[in-house]
Amino acid sequence: MNILVELIKAGSFYKDAPITSLNNALKNRGFEVVYASDEKDLLEIVENNARVGAVILDWDAASTCLFEKINAFNDYLPICAFTNNNAVTDASLADLKINIEFFEYDLSAAEDQALTIQQLVEHYVDAITPPLTKALFKFVDQGKYTFCTPGHMSGTAYQKSPIGTLFYDFFGPNTFKADVSVSVGELGSLLDHTGPHGEAEKFIAKTFNADRSYIVTNGTSTANKIVGLYSAPSGSTVLIDRNCHKSLTHLLMMSNVTPIYLRPTRNAYGILGGIPKKEFMHETIEARVKDTPGATWPVHAVVTNSTYDGLFYNCDWIKYNLDVKSIHFDSAWVPYTNFNPIYKGLCGMSGGAVPGKVIYETQSTHKLLAAFSQASMIHVKGNINEATFNEAFMMHTSTSPMYAITASTETAAAMMRGNVGRRQIDESIDRAIRFRKEIKRLKEESDTWFFDVWQPENIGSKECWELKPEDSWHGFRNIDGDHMFLDPIKVTLLTPGMTKTGEMAERGIPASIVSKYLDDRGIIAEKTGPYNLLFLFSMGIDNTKAMGLLRALCDFRRDYDRNLPIKRAIPSLYQQNPEFYEHVTLQDLAQGIHALIKQHNLPDLMFRAFEVLPSMVMKPYDAFQLELNGQVEECYLEDMIGKVNANMILPYPPGVPLVMPGEMLTEESRPVLDFLLMLCEIGAHYPGFETDIHGAYPQKDGRYTVKVIKTESTK
């Protein structure tokens, strides 16, 4: 924070000489002084340079609103105002609430003023640096010599090896100096939640409106298991979102609990819809308990919020209407919801506690905030036994956590604090809405075709858009009002080939082709469906990246209309199988895959594949125990009907289970198998378009096998 921005109007010795002396004194202290030409220039410098440590202004020349604008952007940033002798009487009460330090134009006071400004900057840095990060910085600066783990000893070991030296130089010295042992007492303990680690978790809880927060260093996959292990004792029954993340399926395989699935909807595009309100009702759950062998009234529920595709629930309604002791909102993809009013009531930590219930929210800090991979958080609202919860926490947490991950989690929270954080989320929403409108504009202006956006027509104000039963844009059948809302920063683009209500067109452009085209141009989509691509407009997406995506989409349309050969349009795909793609063009490829999808009647298949669940023959836990004891065998995917599956089966994207361990596909649930076989067929016909299917294993003959429970073990 060694950059200072200055706006002092020149023109009189009375002001020029003291300011020149001050600037020289500041430069001697290592500061770089940047001069703004006017108020607009100053605001742009402050807003676009996070390294600014203070602003120096002329009180007489600056407008009153300038101070308010600086404070509205960053309420921690110090402002130094040089004044006339009447400054005290000029300042209003509102001015004095802003972080302003007053100075007089005094030629002999330059050194004292420079020292004061330095102290203000140091205080600013101290104020914005959270406790664990501050302690870690201090420890590294002290350069202590330890005889502890890790063995690289602040990077010394790496510098004794040629490849180690390259590795060390790539990451830089502070990465290794901050990689320290749990033996370093002054940093506290992540496992005991003491010292700076404990202070960091208190800081995070306050920032995210939680009663208690935990830093998790192995991602939300681990955070989900911690919450589930504590909340659902062995022998209990849990309600679980059928579109859950696979980490929750792994929880079911690890814990001896009985699942009852909350069944969401899907539309023809394969976009994951919400769980209807009736699934949360007491009478529905009561009927499911009666129909599920060994089930009792559920003690715990897990709901994915938001869905992969950006759909939020009216969480307040679920909190008060779902009759369980605790509710876990798996919010891996939306750690930013506490920092903008459009998400009020739509997230786990929104609002106050619910009497008699515990509300959990797990968030992947690294996904859409600024943190290292694997950084995650558990937020709790309500009363838990912290000692017992911590046992579950420690069962899944390394005794040697990486301090860089924990500090990055805390720093991500600190970045959200105050006006700076709120502004960053606000700008992400604005940028996403502008991008959506630009896509719509280009589509309207196109003389051939262009991409569309999955959203309500004529979007206007900044909000999460409700999915209304009477609207057709979303493509969901029989949905509830005031229940599901679309997050503006999750932008789903639609390619030609299918209408929003599920009718197949004669010609189409499967989204997987567009995804590969973009990938060759350095742009990676978050998720690719049959005719839709998901892009996340997180804080790290700036106008340059947004315009780059827009340009690449326009380039694809041009190259598709020109019917460019694959060799030129998607070189990486051509390189995978030059013989196959030698004479194939973009339109050939699009029509070939589109014909296969149309042949399988994908829209109808999408609805039927998720309408009837496979039959649960045994609990996931029991199925995995049989696998551990070798009571499994392999069969071809197409021969699964009537056999009990040993592992979950889930295609990427979107990465949610279609078949759970212990479930059996029957003739009634055959559409699930037909959907999987369609994915395999596309990969078999077109090299490079194979689908990654967890739990299905490709064989040399091109077919897939799955693990099933041996017949004698199911009796």
Coordinates of N, CA, C and O in Angstrom, one line a residue, residues 190-288:
L190 N -5.9 -25.0 14.0 CA -7.2 -25.2 13.3 C -8.0 -26.3 13.9 O -9.2 -26.2 13.8
L191 N -7.4 -27.2 14.5 CA -8.1 -28.4 15.1 C -8.8 -28.0 16.4 O -9.8 -28.5 16.7
D192 N -8.1 -27.2 17.2 CA -8.6 -26.8 18.5 C -9.4 -25.4 18.4 O -10.0 -25.0 19.4
H193 N -9.2 -24.7 17.3 CA -9.9 -23.4 17.0 C -9.4 -22.4 18.1 O -10.2 -21.7 18.6
T194 N -8.1 -22.4 18.3 CA -7.5 -21.5 19.2 C -6.6 -20.5 18.5 O -6.2 -20.6 17.4
G195 N -6.2 -19.4 19.3 CA -5.3 -18.4 18.8 C -5.8 -17.7 17.5 O -7.0 -17.6 17.3
P196 N -4.9 -17.3 16.6 CA -5.3 -16.6 15.4 C -6.3 -17.5 14.5 O -7.1 -16.9 13.9
H197 N -6.1 -18.8 14.6 CA -7.1 -19.6 13.8 C -8.5 -19.4 14.4 O -9.5 -19.3 13.6
G198 N -8.6 -19.5 15.7 CA -9.9 -19.2 16.3 C -10.4 -17.9 16.1 O -11.6 -17.7 15.8
E199 N -9.6 -16.9 16.1 CA -10.0 -15.5 15.8 C -10.4 -15.4 14.4 O -11.4 -14.6 14.1
A200 N -9.8 -16.1 13.5 CA -10.1 -16.0 12.1 C -11.6 -16.6 11.9 O -12.4 -16.0 11.1
E201 N -11.9 -17.7 12.6 CA -13.2 -18.2 12.4 C -14.3 -17.3 13.0 O -15.4 -17.3 12.5
K202 N -14.0 -16.6 14.1 CA -14.9 -15.7 14.7 C -15.1 -14.5 13.7 O -16.2 -14.0 13.5
F203 N -14.0 -14.1 13.1 CA -14.1 -13.0 12.1 C -15.0 -13.4 10.9 O -15.8 -12.6 10.4
I204 N -14.8 -14.7 10.4 CA -15.6 -15.2 9.3 C -17.1 -15.3 9.7 O -17.9 -14.9 8.9
A205 N -17.3 -15.8 10.9 CA -18.7 -15.9 11.3 C -19.4 -14.6 11.3 O -20.6 -14.4 10.9
K206 N -18.8 -13.5 11.8 CA -19.4 -12.2 11.9 C -19.6 -11.7 10.4 O -20.6 -11.1 10.2
T207 N -18.6 -11.9 9.6 CA -18.7 -11.4 8.2 C -19.9 -12.1 7.4 O -20.6 -11.5 6.6
F208 N -20.1 -13.4 7.7 CA -21.1 -14.2 7.0 C -22.4 -14.3 7.7 O -23.2 -15.2 7.4
N209 N -22.6 -13.6 8.8 CA -23.9 -13.6 9.5 C -24.2 -14.9 10.1 O -25.3 -15.4 10.2
A210 N -23.2 -15.6 10.6 CA -23.3 -16.9 11.2 C -23.1 -16.8 12.7 O -22.4 -15.9 13.2
D211 N -23.6 -17.8 13.5 CA -23.3 -17.9 14.9 C -21.9 -18.5 15.1 O -21.2 -18.2 16.0
R212 N -21.5 -19.4 14.2 CA -20.2 -20.1 14.3 C -19.8 -20.5 12.9 O -20.6 -20.9 12.1
S213 N -18.5 -20.3 12.6 CA -18.0 -20.7 11.3 C -16.7 -21.5 11.5 O -16.0 -21.4 12.5
Y214 N -16.5 -22.4 10.6 CA -15.3 -23.3 10.6 C -14.6 -23.2 9.2 O -15.2 -23.2 8.2
I215 N -13.3 -23.1 9.3 CA -12.5 -23.1 8.1 C -12.2 -24.6 7.7 O -11.7 -25.4 8.6
V216 N -12.4 -25.0 6.5 CA -12.2 -26.4 6.0 C -11.2 -26.3 4.9 O -11.3 -25.6 4.0
T217 N -10.1 -27.2 5.0 CA -9.0 -27.1 4.1 C -9.0 -28.2 3.0 O -8.0 -28.3 2.3
N218 N -10.1 -28.9 2.9 CA -10.1 -29.9 1.8 C -11.4 -29.8 1.0 O -12.0 -30.8 0.6
G219 N -11.9 -28.6 0.8 CA -13.0 -28.3 0.0 C -14.4 -28.6 0.7 O -14.5 -29.2 1.8
T220 N -15.4 -28.2 0.0 CA -16.8 -28.4 0.5 C -17.2 -29.9 0.4 O -18.1 -30.3 1.1
S221 N -16.5 -30.7 -0.4 CA -16.7 -32.1 -0.3 C -16.4 -32.6 1.1 O -17.2 -33.5 1.6
T222 N -15.4 -32.1 1.8 CA -15.1 -32.5 3.2 C -16.1 -31.8 4.1 O -16.6 -32.4 5.1
A223 N -16.4 -30.5 3.9 CA -17.3 -29.8 4.7 C -18.7 -30.5 4.8 O -19.3 -30.6 5.9
N224 N -19.2 -31.0 3.6 CA -20.4 -31.7 3.6 C -20.4 -33.0 4.5 O -21.4 -33.3 5.2
K225 N -19.3 -33.7 4.4 CA -19.2 -34.9 5.2 C -19.2 -34.6 6.7 O -19.7 -35.3 7.5
I226 N -18.5 -33.5 7.1 CA -18.4 -33.1 8.5 C -19.8 -32.9 9.0 O -20.2 -33.4 10.1
V227 N -20.6 -32.0 8.3 CA -21.9 -31.7 8.8 C -22.8 -32.9 8.9 O -23.5 -33.1 9.9
G228 N -22.7 -33.8 7.8 CA -23.6 -35.0 7.8 C -23.2 -36.0 8.9 O -24.1 -36.6 9.5
L229 N -21.9 -36.1 9.2 CA -21.5 -37.1 10.2 C -22.0 -36.7 11.6 O -22.4 -37.5 12.4
Y230 N -22.0 -35.4 11.8 CA -22.4 -34.9 13.1 C -24.0 -34.9 13.2 O -24.5 -35.3 14.3
S231 N -24.6 -34.6 12.1 CA -26.1 -34.3 12.2 C -26.9 -35.6 12.1 O -28.1 -35.6 12.5
A232 N -26.4 -36.7 11.5 CA -27.2 -37.9 11.2 C -26.5 -39.1 11.8 O -25.6 -39.7 11.2
P233 N -26.8 -39.4 13.1 CA -26.2 -40.6 13.7 C -26.5 -41.9 13.0 O -27.5 -42.0 12.3
S234 N -25.7 -42.9 13.3 CA -25.9 -44.2 12.7 C -27.3 -44.7 13.0 O -27.8 -44.6 14.1
G235 N -28.0 -45.2 12.0 CA -29.3 -45.8 12.2 C -30.4 -44.7 11.9 O -31.6 -45.1 11.9
S236 N -30.1 -43.5 11.8 CA -31.1 -42.4 11.5 C -31.5 -42.4 10.1 O -30.9 -43.0 9.2
T237 N -32.5 -41.5 9.8 CA -32.9 -41.3 8.4 C -32.7 -39.8 8.0 O -32.9 -38.9 8.9
V238 N -32.2 -39.6 6.8 CA -32.0 -38.3 6.3 C -32.7 -38.0 5.0 O -32.9 -38.9 4.2
L239 N -33.2 -36.8 4.9 CA -33.7 -36.3 3.6 C -32.5 -35.7 2.8 O -31.8 -34.9 3.4
I240 N -32.4 -36.1 1.6 CA -31.3 -35.6 0.8 C -31.7 -35.3 -0.6 O -32.4 -36.1 -1.3
D241 N -31.3 -34.2 -1.1 CA -31.5 -33.7 -2.5 C -31.0 -34.7 -3.4 O -29.8 -35.1 -3.4
R242 N -31.9 -35.2 -4.3 CA -31.4 -36.2 -5.3 C -30.4 -35.6 -6.3 O -29.5 -36.4 -6.8
N243 N -30.4 -34.3 -6.4 CA -29.3 -33.7 -7.3 C -28.1 -33.2 -6.4 O -27.5 -32.2 -6.7
C244 N -27.8 -34.0 -5.4 CA -26.8 -33.7 -4.5 C -25.4 -33.8 -5.1 O -25.3 -34.5 -6.1
H245 N -24.4 -33.2 -4.6 CA -23.0 -33.4 -5.0 C -22.6 -34.8 -4.6 O -23.1 -35.4 -3.6
K246 N -21.7 -35.4 -5.3 CA -21.3 -36.7 -5.0 C -20.6 -36.9 -3.7 O -20.6 -38.0 -3.1
S247 N -20.1 -35.8 -3.1 CA -19.6 -35.9 -1.7 C -20.6 -36.4 -0.7 O -20.4 -37.0 0.3
L248 N -21.9 -36.0 -1.0 CA -23.0 -36.4 -0.1 C -23.4 -37.9 -0.3 O -23.8 -38.6 0.6
T249 N -23.2 -38.3 -1.6 CA -23.4 -39.8 -1.8 C -22.3 -40.5 -1.1 O -22.5 -41.6 -0.5
H250 N -21.1 -40.0 -1.1 CA -20.0 -40.7 -0.3 C -20.3 -40.7 1.2 O -20.0 -41.6 1.9
L251 N -20.9 -39.6 1.7 CA -21.3 -39.6 3.1 C -22.3 -40.8 3.3 O -22.2 -41.4 4.4
L252 N -23.3 -41.0 2.4 CA -24.2 -42.1 2.6 C -23.5 -43.4 2.6 O -23.9 -44.4 3.2
M253 N -22.4 -43.5 1.8 CA -21.7 -44.8 1.7 C -20.8 -45.0 3.0 O -20.5 -46.1 3.4
M254 N -20.5 -43.9 3.7 CA -19.7 -44.0 4.9 C -20.5 -44.1 6.2 O -20.0 -44.7 7.1
S255 N -21.7 -43.5 6.2 CA -22.5 -43.5 7.4 C -23.7 -44.5 7.2 O -24.4 -44.5 6.2
N256 N -24.0 -45.2 8.2 CA -25.1 -46.2 8.2 C -26.4 -45.5 8.5 O -27.0 -45.6 9.5
V257 N -26.8 -44.7 7.5 CA -28.1 -44.0 7.6 C -29.0 -44.4 6.4 O -28.5 -44.9 5.4
T258 N -30.3 -44.1 6.6 CA -31.3 -44.4 5.5 C -31.6 -43.1 4.8 O -32.1 -42.2 5.4
P259 N -31.4 -43.1 3.5 CA -31.8 -41.9 2.7 C -33.2 -41.9 2.2 O -33.7 -42.9 1.8
I260 N -33.8 -40.8 2.3 CA -35.1 -40.5 1.6 C -34.8 -39.3 0.7 O -34.4 -38.3 1.1
Y261 N -35.0 -39.5 -0.6 CA -34.6 -38.5 -1.6 C -35.7 -37.4 -1.9 O -36.8 -37.8 -2.1
L262 N -35.3 -36.2 -1.8 CA -36.1 -35.1 -2.2 C -35.9 -35.0 -3.8 O -34.8 -34.7 -4.2
R263 N -37.0 -35.1 -4.5 CA -36.8 -35.3 -6.0 C -37.1 -34.0 -6.7 O -38.2 -33.5 -6.7
P264 N -36.0 -33.4 -7.3 CA -36.2 -32.2 -8.1 C -36.7 -32.4 -9.5 O -36.9 -33.6 -9.9
T265 N -36.9 -31.4 -10.2 CA -37.3 -31.4 -11.6 C -36.1 -31.1 -12.5 O -35.0 -30.7 -12.1
R266 N -36.3 -31.5 -13.8 CA -35.3 -31.0 -14.9 C -36.1 -30.6 -16.0 O -37.3 -31.0 -16.2
N267 N -35.5 -29.7 -16.9 CA -36.2 -29.4 -18.1 C -35.5 -30.1 -19.3 O -34.6 -30.9 -19.1
A268 N -36.0 -29.8 -20.5 CA -35.5 -30.5 -21.7 C -34.0 -30.2 -21.9 O -33.3 -31.1 -22.5
Y269 N -33.5 -29.1 -21.5 CA -32.1 -28.8 -21.7 C -31.2 -29.6 -20.7 O -30.0 -29.6 -20.9
G270 N -31.8 -30.2 -19.7 CA -31.0 -30.9 -18.7 C -30.6 -30.0 -17.6 O -29.8 -30.4 -16.8
I271 N -31.2 -28.8 -17.6 CA -30.9 -27.9 -16.5 C -31.6 -28.4 -15.2 O -32.7 -28.8 -15.2
L272 N -30.8 -28.4 -14.1 CA -31.3 -28.9 -12.8 C -32.3 -27.9 -12.2 O -31.9 -26.8 -12.0
G273 N -33.5 -28.4 -12.1 CA -34.5 -27.6 -11.5 C -34.6 -27.7 -10.0 O -33.7 -28.4 -9.4
G274 N -35.5 -27.1 -9.4 CA -35.6 -27.1 -7.9 C -36.5 -28.3 -7.4 O -37.2 -29.0 -8.2
I275 N -36.5 -28.5 -6.1 CA -37.3 -29.5 -5.5 C -38.7 -28.8 -5.2 O -38.7 -27.8 -4.6
P276 N -39.8 -29.4 -5.8 CA -41.1 -28.8 -5.6 C -41.4 -28.7 -4.1 O -41.0 -29.4 -3.3
K277 N -42.3 -27.7 -3.8 CA -42.7 -27.5 -2.4 C -43.3 -28.7 -1.8 O -43.1 -29.0 -0.6
K278 N -44.1 -29.5 -2.6 CA -44.7 -30.7 -2.0 C -43.8 -31.7 -1.4 O -44.1 -32.4 -0.5
E279 N -42.5 -31.7 -1.9 CA -41.5 -32.6 -1.4 C -41.1 -32.3 0.0 O -40.7 -33.2 0.7
F280 N -41.3 -31.1 0.4 CA -40.9 -30.6 1.8 C -42.1 -30.8 2.8 O -41.9 -30.6 3.9
M281 N -43.3 -31.1 2.2 CA -44.4 -31.2 3.1 C -44.4 -32.4 4.0 O -44.0 -33.5 3.7
H282 N -45.0 -32.2 5.2 CA -45.1 -33.3 6.2 C -45.7 -34.5 5.7 O -45.2 -35.6 5.9
E283 N -46.9 -34.4 5.0 CA -47.6 -35.6 4.5 C -46.8 -36.4 3.4 O -46.8 -37.6 3.4
T284 N -46.0 -35.6 2.6 CA -45.2 -36.3 1.6 C -44.1 -37.1 2.3 O -43.8 -38.3 1.9
I285 N -43.4 -36.5 3.2 CA -42.3 -37.2 3.9 C -42.9 -38.4 4.7 O -42.3 -39.4 4.7
E286 N -44.0 -38.2 5.3 CA -44.7 -39.3 6.1 C -44.9 -40.5 5.2 O -44.6 -41.6 5.6
A287 N -45.4 -40.2 4.0 CA -45.7 -41.3 3.0 C -44.4 -42.0 2.6 O -44.3 -43.2 2.5
R288 N -43.3 -41.2 2.4 CA -42.0 -41.8 2.0 C -41.4 -42.7 3.1 O -40.8 -43.7 2.9

